[in-house]
């Protein structure tokens, strides 16, 4: 019996909104036809309408259509608005009333010219046992009048974990590919000839690390001593279910952002003894792991209706970090050389980037993707095959417009810290700078003559110094991948250029830096040493939405950092950031911990000068913790 697919597969996600542009992202099982309408609330009538034929619509599979609805006009700002997609299947909010808050009759939102109230965070791992903080955010938004809702949600990386996938999630992904008719994929130089062959391979589940490519020369002393030692290109320590095909990457986005496909999937095949891999049962240890993961995934799925609702009401912006593609993506030039010279790993990384563009990057700033870009993209999507796929991937590798700016007050500058790296010229396995000189100069130009700015950097610009010291030790031991030696201070060129930007006389008076990546939360107040007119710099980190740092390791790092790197410690003068005086805010949690280790979403409220009025986190359990100003402690 053929499964009847729901019309709406994922979305709508409210993306870029300005007084002149509205951008929405959604995926449907049939072509999106009809018209879009915009209304003043409450019940003040329609103010804008446009035919959906004007929208960019791409067919991803035989039953899968992705639409980026990009409308231009003159739209009222800072007032309550509502919108509706009137489709040939019916009005979207009537078809799916669970998308609505309270007594809404249409989906509501506001176009903010300010960025005074920002939700932010990163790192959402579906099978981590912590609670999903996006569900807590939806619970809070549901209680707020439209005018008091956050101005935006900023997701600063690891929206998916492509390199760390649970067995039940991978099974759901493969079933989704079949349901939607997503394209197969062929490989020229790989242990498998196609994605279809991978799905029936004995190592498809919990064994993909054996299929993923390896290399020999990583430039380390260990390789020189043992020249035939094979090293995995993909450095994730949990790569046994690493995504490979484009369709897998794309399907994962649908499954972590929307609940609509999950009821159609048989997620109990292992329990019903109907699940085999290449005709055989999984090994007992993997069966046990599957059961443990499934219990967590089942709980994750129960929160997806609220996540879908949150995305439909709050302008949502995104930028990648490594797990959106693979762990340690572009960390060293040696890693890049190995990964991009191997056709199989080159394809896998490219597949992650294609899916990122479709599901994240495109909606941030559609005008970054010109006609040339779109022609290369649509040629592949209309005729999936090795030739056009590889052409698109090579085009993406040369693309340099993933970063973008949100022109609110304060201006929000979102950095690409993954693809424009400052490569080390001394050693192949030395960490690259997170941005090269040219990208940093472009960043500085965005800051010039601004009195206040919010900067979004996936990795903290100013992190926990004792952890950075551990990363440096790993680098000196030629093992930068061991503990992700990835921080702004790891590369002298990018570190010094970044610090020079902060000391420039024409850059803002108030900097707020929002970051994620590290799986814990903290807040710093930073001043320049030996300067009377220092800018105010605030580093605010919230991570992850659904992830945590291992305990008690973090407790030890927290204690050591307070002991060794207090603001008055002479050890600070031995670091690259010796020109800065960093004061660490104490959260109002119990105990003396400054690093808060819980799943959470950050809440930032700014005053009219761009200085934080309130720095807080909302945990996955629904508890709010503040980082009060230091002078109040």
Coordinates of C-alpha atoms in Angstrom, one line a residue:
X1 CA 0.0 0.0 0.0
X2 CA 1.4 3.4 -1.0
X3 CA 2.0 5.8 1.9
X4 CA 0.1 9.0 1.6
X5 CA 2.5 11.9 2.2
X6 CA 1.5 15.1 4.0
X7 CA 1.6 18.2 1.9
X8 CA 3.9 20.1 4.2
X9 CA 7.1 18.2 4.9
X10 CA 9.1 20.9 6.8
X11 CA 8.7 24.6 7.6
X12 CA 7.6 27.2 7.0
X13 CA 10.7 28.8 8.5
X14 CA 10.7 32.5 8.8
X15 CA 14.2 33.6 7.6
X16 CA 15.3 37.1 6.6
X17 CA 12.9 39.9 7.4
X18 CA 13.4 43.6 6.7
X19 CA 11.1 46.5 5.8
X20 CA 11.9 45.7 2.2
X21 CA 12.3 41.9 2.1
X22 CA 10.5 38.8 3.5
X23 CA 12.1 35.3 3.1
X24 CA 10.5 32.0 4.0
X25 CA 11.7 28.4 3.6
X26 CA 9.5 25.4 3.3
X27 CA 9.5 21.9 1.8
X28 CA 6.3 20.3 0.4
X29 CA 5.5 16.9 -1.2
X30 CA 3.8 18.6 -4.2
X31 CA 4.6 21.8 -6.1
X32 CA 3.7 24.9 -4.1
X33 CA 0.9 26.8 -5.9
X34 CA -1.3 29.6 -4.9
X35 CA -0.5 33.0 -3.3
X36 CA 1.0 34.6 -0.2
X37 CA -0.7 37.2 1.8
X38 CA 0.6 39.6 4.5
X39 CA -1.8 41.2 7.1
X40 CA -1.7 43.8 9.8
X41 CA -2.7 42.5 13.2
X42 CA -5.1 42.5 14.9
X43 CA -7.5 42.0 12.0
X44 CA -6.6 45.2 10.2
X45 CA -6.6 43.7 6.8
X46 CA -4.4 42.5 4.0
X47 CA -1.5 44.8 3.0
X48 CA 0.4 42.6 0.6
X49 CA -0.2 39.7 -1.8
X50 CA 1.9 37.9 -4.3
X51 CA 1.6 34.8 -6.5
X52 CA 3.7 31.9 -5.4
X53 CA 4.8 31.3 -9.0
X54 CA 7.3 34.1 -8.4
X55 CA 9.1 32.1 -5.8
X56 CA 12.2 30.0 -6.3
X57 CA 11.1 26.3 -6.2
X58 CA 13.5 23.4 -6.6
X59 CA 12.5 19.8 -7.0
X60 CA 14.8 17.7 -4.8
X61 CA 13.0 14.4 -5.2
X62 CA 10.0 12.9 -7.0
X63 CA 7.8 13.9 -4.0
X64 CA 9.9 16.7 -2.5
X65 CA 9.9 20.4 -3.5
X66 CA 11.9 23.1 -1.7
X67 CA 10.6 26.7 -1.9
X68 CA 12.5 29.8 -1.0
X69 CA 9.7 32.4 -0.9
X70 CA 11.5 35.8 -1.3
X71 CA 9.1 38.8 -1.4
X72 CA 10.1 42.4 -2.0
X73 CA 8.1 45.4 -1.1
X74 CA 7.5 48.1 1.6
X75 CA 6.5 46.4 4.8
X76 CA 5.7 48.0 8.1
X77 CA 8.3 47.5 10.9
X78 CA 7.9 47.0 14.6
X79 CA 4.2 46.2 14.5
X80 CA 2.3 42.9 14.7
X81 CA 1.9 41.2 11.4
X82 CA 0.5 37.9 10.2
X83 CA 1.1 35.8 7.0
X84 CA -0.6 33.0 5.1
X85 CA 0.3 30.6 2.3
X86 CA -2.9 30.1 0.4
X87 CA -2.1 26.8 -1.5
X88 CA -4.1 24.7 -3.9
X89 CA -4.4 22.2 -1.0
X90 CA -5.8 24.9 1.3
X91 CA -4.5 27.7 3.6
X92 CA -1.4 26.4 5.4
X93 CA -2.5 27.5 8.9
X94 CA -5.8 25.8 8.4
X95 CA -4.2 22.6 7.2
X96 CA -1.7 22.6 10.1
X97 CA -3.3 24.5 13.0
X98 CA -0.7 23.1 15.4
X99 CA 1.6 25.8 13.9
X100 CA -0.4 28.5 15.6
X101 CA 0.0 30.0 19.0
X102 CA -3.1 30.4 21.2
X103 CA -6.0 31.9 19.4
X104 CA -4.1 32.9 16.3
X105 CA -5.9 32.4 13.0
X106 CA -2.7 33.1 10.9
X107 CA 1.0 32.8 11.6
X108 CA 2.2 36.0 13.3
X109 CA 5.6 37.8 13.5
X110 CA 7.1 41.3 13.5
X111 CA 9.8 43.0 11.4
X112 CA 12.3 44.5 13.9
X113 CA 14.6 47.3 12.9
X114 CA 16.3 46.7 16.3
X115 CA 18.3 43.8 17.5
X116 CA 17.7 44.4 21.2
X117 CA 16.4 40.9 22.1
X118 CA 18.2 38.0 20.6
X119 CA 17.9 34.3 21.1
X120 CA 21.1 32.5 20.3
X121 CA 22.9 29.2 20.6
X122 CA 24.3 26.2 18.7
X123 CA 25.0 22.4 18.8
X124 CA 21.7 20.5 18.6
X125 CA 22.5 16.8 18.8
X126 CA 19.2 14.8 18.5
X127 CA 20.4 11.8 20.5
X128 CA 22.2 13.6 23.3
X129 CA 20.3 12.8 26.5
X130 CA 19.8 16.5 27.5
X131 CA 16.5 18.3 26.8
X132 CA 16.0 20.4 23.7
X133 CA 16.3 24.1 24.6
X134 CA 14.4 25.1 21.4
X135 CA 11.3 23.6 23.0
X136 CA 11.8 25.7 26.1
X137 CA 12.2 28.8 23.8
X138 CA 8.9 27.9 22.1
X139 CA 7.2 27.6 25.5
X140 CA 8.4 31.1 26.4
X141 CA 7.5 32.7 23.1
X142 CA 4.0 31.2 23.4
X143 CA 3.4 33.5 26.5
X144 CA 4.7 36.7 24.9
X145 CA 2.7 39.3 23.0
X146 CA 4.0 39.7 19.4
X147 CA 5.6 43.1 20.1
X148 CA 7.6 41.6 23.0
X149 CA 8.9 38.5 21.2
X150 CA 12.6 38.2 20.3
X151 CA 13.8 40.2 17.4
X152 CA 15.6 37.1 16.0
X153 CA 16.9 33.6 16.6
X154 CA 20.6 33.2 15.8
X155 CA 21.8 29.6 15.3
X156 CA 25.5 29.7 15.2
X157 CA 26.5 26.3 14.1
X158 CA 26.0 22.5 14.3
X159 CA 22.3 22.6 13.3
X160 CA 22.8 18.9 12.4
X161 CA 25.5 16.4 13.5
X162 CA 26.3 14.8 10.1
X163 CA 29.3 13.0 11.6
X164 CA 27.6 11.7 14.7
X165 CA 24.3 10.1 13.8
X166 CA 22.3 7.7 15.9
X167 CA 21.4 4.3 14.4
X168 CA 17.6 4.9 14.6
X169 CA 18.1 8.4 13.0
X170 CA 20.1 6.9 10.1
X171 CA 17.3 4.4 9.6
X172 CA 14.8 7.2 9.5
X173 CA 16.9 9.1 7.1
X174 CA 17.1 6.1 4.7
X175 CA 13.4 5.5 4.9
X176 CA 12.8 9.3 4.2
X177 CA 14.9 9.1 1.1
X178 CA 12.6 6.3 -0.2
X179 CA 9.4 8.0 0.8
X180 CA 10.3 11.3 -0.9
X181 CA 12.1 9.7 -3.9
X182 CA 15.3 11.6 -3.2
X183 CA 18.1 10.9 -5.7
X184 CA 20.5 8.1 -5.7
X185 CA 24.2 8.9 -6.1
X186 CA 27.1 7.1 -7.8
X187 CA 30.8 7.1 -6.7
X188 CA 33.7 6.6 -9.0
X189 CA 36.6 5.9 -6.5
X190 CA 35.0 4.4 -3.4
X191 CA 34.4 1.0 -1.7
X192 CA 30.8 1.4 -2.8
X193 CA 29.5 2.2 -6.3
X194 CA 26.3 4.0 -5.2
X195 CA 24.3 5.2 -2.2
X196 CA 21.8 2.4 -2.9
X197 CA 24.7 -0.1 -2.5
X198 CA 25.7 1.7 0.8
X199 CA 22.2 1.2 2.2
X200 CA 22.3 -2.6 1.7
X201 CA 26.0 -2.9 2.8
X202 CA 26.9 -4.9 5.8
X203 CA 28.6 -1.8 7.3
X204 CA 25.8 0.7 6.6
X205 CA 24.8 0.9 10.3
X206 CA 27.5 1.3 12.9
X207 CA 30.3 0.4 10.4
X208 CA 30.6 3.3 8.1
X209 CA 34.0 4.3 9.6
X210 CA 35.3 1.2 7.8
X211 CA 34.0 2.5 4.5
X212 CA 35.1 6.1 4.9
X213 CA 38.4 7.0 3.2
X214 CA 41.9 7.0 4.9
X215 CA 45.2 8.6 4.0
X216 CA 48.8 8.0 4.9
X217 CA 50.8 11.2 5.0
X218 CA 49.5 13.5 7.8
X219 CA 52.9 15.1 8.4
X220 CA 53.3 13.9 12.0
X221 CA 56.3 12.2 13.6
X222 CA 54.2 9.1 14.0
X223 CA 53.7 8.8 10.3
X224 CA 57.4 9.3 9.7
X225 CA 58.2 6.4 12.1
X226 CA 55.4 4.2 10.7
X227 CA 55.0 5.3 7.0
X228 CA 52.3 2.7 6.2
X229 CA 50.0 3.8 9.0
X230 CA 46.5 4.6 7.7
X231 CA 44.7 7.5 9.2
X232 CA 41.0 8.2 8.8
X233 CA 40.4 11.4 6.9
X234 CA 37.2 12.0 8.9
X235 CA 38.5 12.6 12.4
X236 CA 35.2 12.3 14.3
X237 CA 35.5 9.7 17.0
X238 CA 31.9 8.6 16.5
X239 CA 31.8 8.3 12.7
X240 CA 30.3 4.8 12.5
X241 CA 27.1 6.3 11.0
X242 CA 28.6 9.4 9.2
X243 CA 26.3 10.7 6.5
X244 CA 27.6 10.2 3.0
X245 CA 25.2 11.0 0.2
X246 CA 23.6 14.4 -0.5
X247 CA 20.1 12.9 0.0
X248 CA 21.2 11.7 3.5
X249 CA 22.3 15.2 4.5
X250 CA 19.2 16.8 3.1
X251 CA 16.8 14.2 4.8
X252 CA 18.4 14.8 8.1
X253 CA 17.5 18.5 8.0
X254 CA 13.9 17.6 7.4
X255 CA 13.8 15.1 10.3
X256 CA 15.4 17.4 12.9
X257 CA 13.3 20.5 12.0
X258 CA 9.9 19.0 11.5
X259 CA 7.7 16.2 13.0
X260 CA 5.6 15.5 9.9
X261 CA 7.5 12.5 8.4
X262 CA 8.2 10.7 11.7
X263 CA 4.7 9.1 12.0
X264 CA 5.2 7.6 8.5
X265 CA 8.4 5.8 9.5
X266 CA 8.7 2.4 11.0
X267 CA 11.0 3.2 13.9
X268 CA 10.3 -0.1 15.7
X269 CA 11.8 -2.4 13.1
X270 CA 14.6 -3.6 15.4
X271 CA 12.2 -4.3 18.2
X272 CA 9.9 -6.2 15.8
X273 CA 12.8 -8.3 14.6
X274 CA 12.2 -7.0 11.1
X275 CA 15.5 -5.2 10.9
X276 CA 18.5 -6.8 9.3
X277 CA 21.7 -5.5 7.8
X278 CA 22.8 -7.3 4.6
X279 CA 20.6 -10.2 5.6
X280 CA 22.0 -10.5 9.2
X281 CA 21.0 -9.1 12.5
X282 CA 23.1 -6.3 14.1
X283 CA 25.7 -7.4 16.6
X284 CA 24.3 -7.5 20.2
X285 CA 26.3 -4.4 21.3
X286 CA 24.9 -2.3 18.4
X287 CA 21.4 -3.6 19.1
X288 CA 21.8 -2.4 22.7
X289 CA 23.1 1.0 21.5
X290 CA 20.2 1.3 19.1
X291 CA 17.7 0.8 21.9
X292 CA 19.4 3.4 24.1
X293 CA 19.5 5.9 21.2
X294 CA 15.9 5.2 20.2
X295 CA 14.6 6.1 23.7
X296 CA 16.3 9.5 23.4
X297 CA 15.2 10.0 19.7
X298 CA 11.6 9.2 20.6
X299 CA 11.7 12.0 23.2
X300 CA 13.4 14.4 20.8
X301 CA 10.6 13.8 18.2
X302 CA 7.9 14.7 20.7
X303 CA 9.3 18.3 20.9
X304 CA 9.5 18.8 17.1
X305 CA 6.0 20.3 16.7
X306 CA 7.1 23.1 19.0
X307 CA 10.4 23.6 17.2
X308 CA 8.5 23.8 13.9
X309 CA 6.2 26.4 15.4
X310 CA 9.0 28.5 16.9
X311 CA 10.8 28.6 13.5
X312 CA 7.5 29.8 11.8
X313 CA 7.2 32.8 14.1
X314 CA 10.7 34.1 14.9
X315 CA 13.1 35.4 12.2
X316 CA 15.8 32.7 12.1
X317 CA 19.3 33.1 10.9
X318 CA 22.0 30.5 10.7
X319 CA 25.7 29.9 10.0
X320 CA 27.6 26.6 9.7
X321 CA 30.2 25.0 12.0
X322 CA 32.0 21.8 11.5
X323 CA 29.4 19.2 12.5
X324 CA 27.0 20.5 9.8
X325 CA 29.5 18.9 7.4
X326 CA 32.1 16.9 9.4
X327 CA 34.1 17.2 12.6
X328 CA 37.3 19.3 12.3
X329 CA 36.2 20.6 8.9
X330 CA 39.2 22.5 7.5
X331 CA 41.0 22.5 10.8
X332 CA 44.5 22.2 9.3
X333 CA 46.0 22.5 5.8
X334 CA 47.1 18.8 6.2
X335 CA 43.4 17.8 6.8
X336 CA 42.3 19.8 3.8
X337 CA 45.0 18.3 1.5
X338 CA 44.0 14.8 2.5
X339 CA 40.2 15.4 2.3
X340 CA 40.0 17.3 -0.9
X341 CA 42.5 15.2 -2.9
X342 CA 40.4 12.0 -2.2
X343 CA 37.4 11.9 -4.6
X344 CA 35.2 10.1 -2.1
X345 CA 35.8 12.4 0.9
X346 CA 35.7 15.4 -1.5
X347 CA 32.2 14.3 -2.5
X348 CA 31.0 13.7 1.0
X349 CA 32.1 17.2 2.2
X350 CA 30.6 18.7 -0.9
X351 CA 27.3 17.0 -0.2
X352 CA 27.2 18.5 3.2
X353 CA 27.8 21.9 1.7
X354 CA 25.1 21.5 -0.9
X355 CA 22.6 20.6 1.8
X356 CA 23.8 23.5 3.9
X357 CA 23.1 26.0 1.1
X358 CA 19.7 24.6 0.4
X359 CA 18.5 24.4 4.1
X360 CA 20.5 27.2 5.8
X361 CA 22.7 29.5 3.7
X362 CA 20.2 30.4 1.0
X363 CA 17.7 31.9 3.4
X364 CA 20.2 34.1 5.3
X365 CA 20.8 36.4 2.3
X366 CA 19.3 35.2 -1.0
X367 CA 21.1 38.0 -2.9
X368 CA 24.4 36.5 -2.1
X369 CA 23.6 33.8 -4.7
X370 CA 23.6 35.3 -8.2
X371 CA 22.4 33.9 -11.4
X372 CA 25.6 32.0 -12.1
X373 CA 25.4 30.3 -8.8
X374 CA 21.7 29.4 -9.3
X375 CA 22.4 28.0 -12.8
X376 CA 25.1 25.6 -11.5
X377 CA 22.9 24.6 -8.6
X378 CA 19.7 24.0 -10.7
X379 CA 21.6 22.0 -13.4
X380 CA 22.6 19.5 -10.7
X381 CA 19.2 19.3 -9.1
X382 CA 17.4 18.9 -12.4
X383 CA 19.8 16.3 -13.6
X384 CA 21.4 14.6 -10.6
X385 CA 24.5 12.7 -11.7
X386 CA 28.3 12.6 -11.0
X387 CA 29.2 15.3 -13.6
X388 CA 26.9 18.1 -12.5
X389 CA 27.2 17.1 -8.8
X390 CA 31.0 17.4 -8.9
X391 CA 30.8 20.7 -10.9
X392 CA 28.5 22.2 -8.3
X393 CA 30.7 21.0 -5.4
X394 CA 33.8 22.5 -7.0
X395 CA 31.9 25.7 -7.5
X396 CA 30.9 25.7 -3.8
X397 CA 34.6 25.3 -2.8
X398 CA 35.4 28.6 -4.5
X399 CA 32.4 30.4 -3.2
X400 CA 33.2 33.2 -0.6
X401 CA 29.9 34.7 0.4
X402 CA 28.6 32.5 3.2
X403 CA 29.1 35.4 5.7
X404 CA 26.4 38.1 5.8
X405 CA 25.2 41.2 7.7
X406 CA 21.8 41.9 9.2
X407 CA 21.2 45.7 9.0
X408 CA 19.4 46.2 12.3
X409 CA 20.5 48.5 15.1
X410 CA 22.9 47.3 16.3
X411 CA 24.2 45.8 13.1
X412 CA 24.6 42.0 13.3
X413 CA 27.7 40.7 11.5
X414 CA 27.8 36.9 11.0
X415 CA 31.2 35.5 10.2
X416 CA 32.2 32.5 8.1
X417 CA 34.9 30.9 10.2
X418 CA 35.1 27.6 8.2
X419 CA 35.8 28.2 4.5
X420 CA 38.2 31.2 4.4
X421 CA 40.9 29.9 6.7
X422 CA 44.3 31.5 7.3
X423 CA 46.4 28.4 6.5
X424 CA 49.6 27.7 8.4
X425 CA 52.8 28.1 6.3
X426 CA 55.0 26.3 8.8
X427 CA 53.4 22.9 9.4
X428 CA 50.8 20.9 7.7
X429 CA 49.2 19.8 11.0
X430 CA 49.2 23.2 12.7
X431 CA 45.7 24.7 13.2
X432 CA 44.6 27.2 10.5
X433 CA 43.4 30.7 11.5
X434 CA 39.6 30.8 11.6
X435 CA 39.6 33.6 9.0
X436 CA 42.3 34.8 6.6
X437 CA 43.6 38.3 6.3
X438 CA 41.3 39.3 3.5
X439 CA 38.2 38.1 5.3
X440 CA 39.3 39.9 8.5
X441 CA 39.8 43.1 6.6
X442 CA 36.3 42.8 5.1
X443 CA 35.1 42.2 8.7
X444 CA 36.8 45.4 9.8
X445 CA 35.1 47.4 7.0
X446 CA 31.7 46.2 8.3
X447 CA 32.6 47.6 11.7
X448 CA 33.9 51.0 10.6
X449 CA 32.0 54.0 11.9
X450 CA 29.5 51.9 13.9
X451 CA 28.9 52.8 17.5
X452 CA 27.5 49.4 18.4
X453 CA 27.7 45.9 16.8
X454 CA 26.8 42.3 17.4
X455 CA 29.3 39.8 16.0
X456 CA 28.4 36.2 15.5
X457 CA 31.4 33.8 15.6
X458 CA 30.8 30.1 15.8
X459 CA 33.8 29.6 18.0
X460 CA 34.3 32.0 20.9
X461 CA 36.8 34.8 20.1
X462 CA 37.8 34.7 23.8
X463 CA 37.4 31.3 25.2
X464 CA 38.5 29.5 28.4
X465 CA 42.2 30.1 28.5
X466 CA 43.1 26.8 30.3
X467 CA 41.3 24.8 27.6
X468 CA 43.1 26.9 24.9
X469 CA 46.4 26.0 26.6
X470 CA 45.5 22.3 26.5
X471 CA 44.7 22.7 22.8
X472 CA 48.1 24.4 22.2
X473 CA 49.8 21.5 24.0
X474 CA 48.0 19.0 21.7
X475 CA 49.2 21.0 18.7
X476 CA 52.8 21.0 19.9
X477 CA 52.5 17.2 20.2
X478 CA 51.3 17.2 16.5
X479 CA 47.8 16.1 17.5
X480 CA 45.6 19.2 16.9
X481 CA 42.6 17.0 16.0
X482 CA 42.8 15.2 19.4
X483 CA 40.9 18.0 21.3
X484 CA 39.8 20.2 18.4
X485 CA 42.6 22.8 18.7
X486 CA 40.3 25.3 17.1
X487 CA 40.3 28.8 18.6
X488 CA 40.9 32.3 17.5
X489 CA 44.2 32.5 19.3
X490 CA 45.7 29.3 17.8
X491 CA 47.1 31.1 14.7
X492 CA 49.4 34.1 15.2
X493 CA 48.4 35.9 12.1
X494 CA 44.6 35.8 12.6
X495 CA 44.9 36.4 16.3
X496 CA 47.0 39.5 15.9
X497 CA 44.8 40.9 13.1
X498 CA 41.7 40.3 15.2
X499 CA 43.2 42.1 18.2
X500 CA 44.2 45.0 16.0
X501 CA 40.6 45.3 14.9
X502 CA 39.4 45.7 18.5
X503 CA 42.1 48.4 19.1
X504 CA 41.3 50.4 16.0
X505 CA 40.0 53.9 16.8
X506 CA 37.2 53.8 14.2
X507 CA 35.6 50.5 15.3
X508 CA 32.6 50.4 17.6
X509 CA 32.4 51.5 21.2
X510 CA 30.3 48.5 22.2
X511 CA 31.0 45.0 20.8
X512 CA 28.9 42.0 21.7
X513 CA 30.2 38.7 20.5
X514 CA 27.8 35.7 20.3
X515 CA 29.3 32.2 20.1
X516 CA 28.5 28.6 20.6
X517 CA 30.5 25.4 19.7
X518 CA 31.9 24.5 23.1
X519 CA 28.9 22.8 24.8
X520 CA 28.8 25.1 27.9
X521 CA 27.9 28.7 28.6
X522 CA 29.8 31.7 29.9
X523 CA 30.0 35.5 29.7
X524 CA 33.0 37.8 29.8
X525 CA 33.5 41.6 30.1
X526 CA 36.6 42.7 28.2
X527 CA 38.6 45.9 28.2
X528 CA 41.9 46.9 26.6
X529 CA 44.7 47.2 29.0
X530 CA 46.6 50.5 29.3
X531 CA 43.9 52.5 27.4
X532 CA 41.6 55.1 29.0
X533 CA 39.1 55.0 26.1
X534 CA 38.7 51.3 25.7
X535 CA 35.7 49.9 23.8
X536 CA 33.4 47.7 25.8
X537 CA 33.7 44.1 24.6
X538 CA 31.3 41.3 25.7
X539 CA 31.9 37.7 24.9
X540 CA 28.7 35.7 25.4
X541 CA 28.7 32.0 24.7
X542 CA 25.7 29.6 24.8
X543 CA 26.1 26.0 23.8
X544 CA 24.5 23.7 23.2
X545 CA 20.8 23.7 22.3
X546 CA 20.9 19.9 23.0
X547 CA 24.4 19.0 24.1
X548 CA 26.7 19.2 27.1
X549 CA 30.4 19.0 28.0
X550 CA 31.7 15.9 29.7
X551 CA 31.7 16.1 33.5
X552 CA 33.7 16.2 35.8
X553 CA 36.3 17.3 33.2
X554 CA 34.6 20.7 32.8
X555 CA 34.6 21.3 36.5
X556 CA 38.3 20.8 36.6
X557 CA 38.9 23.1 33.7
X558 CA 36.6 25.8 35.4
X559 CA 38.6 25.6 38.6
X560 CA 42.0 25.6 36.9
X561 CA 41.0 28.6 34.7
X562 CA 39.9 30.6 37.8
X563 CA 43.1 29.7 39.6
X564 CA 45.6 30.3 36.8
X565 CA 44.0 33.0 34.6
X566 CA 42.3 35.5 36.9
X567 CA 42.4 39.1 35.6
X568 CA 45.5 39.9 37.8
X569 CA 47.3 36.7 37.0
X570 CA 50.8 37.3 35.5
X571 CA 50.2 34.3 33.2
X572 CA 47.9 36.5 31.1
X573 CA 51.0 38.4 29.9
X574 CA 52.3 35.2 28.3
X575 CA 49.2 34.8 26.1
X576 CA 48.4 36.4 22.7
X577 CA 45.5 38.4 24.3
X578 CA 47.8 40.1 26.9
X579 CA 46.5 43.5 25.7
X580 CA 43.1 42.6 27.0
X581 CA 41.8 42.5 30.6
X582 CA 39.1 39.8 30.8
X583 CA 36.6 39.7 33.7
X584 CA 34.4 36.6 34.0
X585 CA 30.8 36.9 35.0
X586 CA 29.5 34.7 37.8
X587 CA 26.2 33.1 36.9
X588 CA 23.5 33.1 39.6
X589 CA 23.6 29.3 39.8
X590 CA 24.5 27.5 43.0
X591 CA 28.2 27.0 43.6
X592 CA 31.1 28.8 42.2
X593 CA 31.1 27.6 38.6
X594 CA 31.5 30.2 35.9
X595 CA 31.0 27.6 33.1
X596 CA 27.4 26.5 33.1
X597 CA 27.1 22.9 31.7
X598 CA 23.5 22.3 30.6
X599 CA 21.6 22.4 27.4
X600 CA 20.3 25.9 26.9
X601 CA 19.4 28.7 24.6
X602 CA 20.9 32.2 25.2
X603 CA 18.8 35.3 25.8
X604 CA 20.4 38.7 25.2
X605 CA 18.7 42.0 25.9
X606 CA 20.6 45.2 24.9
X607 CA 20.1 48.8 25.8
X608 CA 19.9 51.7 23.3
X609 CA 23.7 51.9 23.3
X610 CA 24.2 48.3 22.4
X611 CA 25.4 47.3 26.0
X612 CA 23.9 44.2 27.6
X613 CA 20.9 44.9 29.9
X614 CA 20.5 41.2 30.6
X615 CA 22.6 38.1 29.7
X616 CA 20.9 34.9 30.5
X617 CA 20.3 31.4 29.4
X618 CA 17.0 29.4 29.3
X619 CA 17.8 25.7 29.9
X620 CA 16.2 22.7 28.2
X621 CA 14.4 22.2 31.5
X622 CA 12.8 25.6 31.3
X623 CA 14.9 27.3 34.1
X624 CA 16.4 30.8 33.5
X625 CA 20.0 31.6 34.8
X626 CA 21.4 35.1 34.6
X627 CA 25.0 36.3 34.3
X628 CA 24.7 39.5 36.3
X629 CA 26.9 42.5 35.7
X630 CA 30.2 42.2 37.6
X631 CA 29.8 45.4 39.6
X632 CA 26.6 43.9 41.2
X633 CA 28.3 40.9 42.6

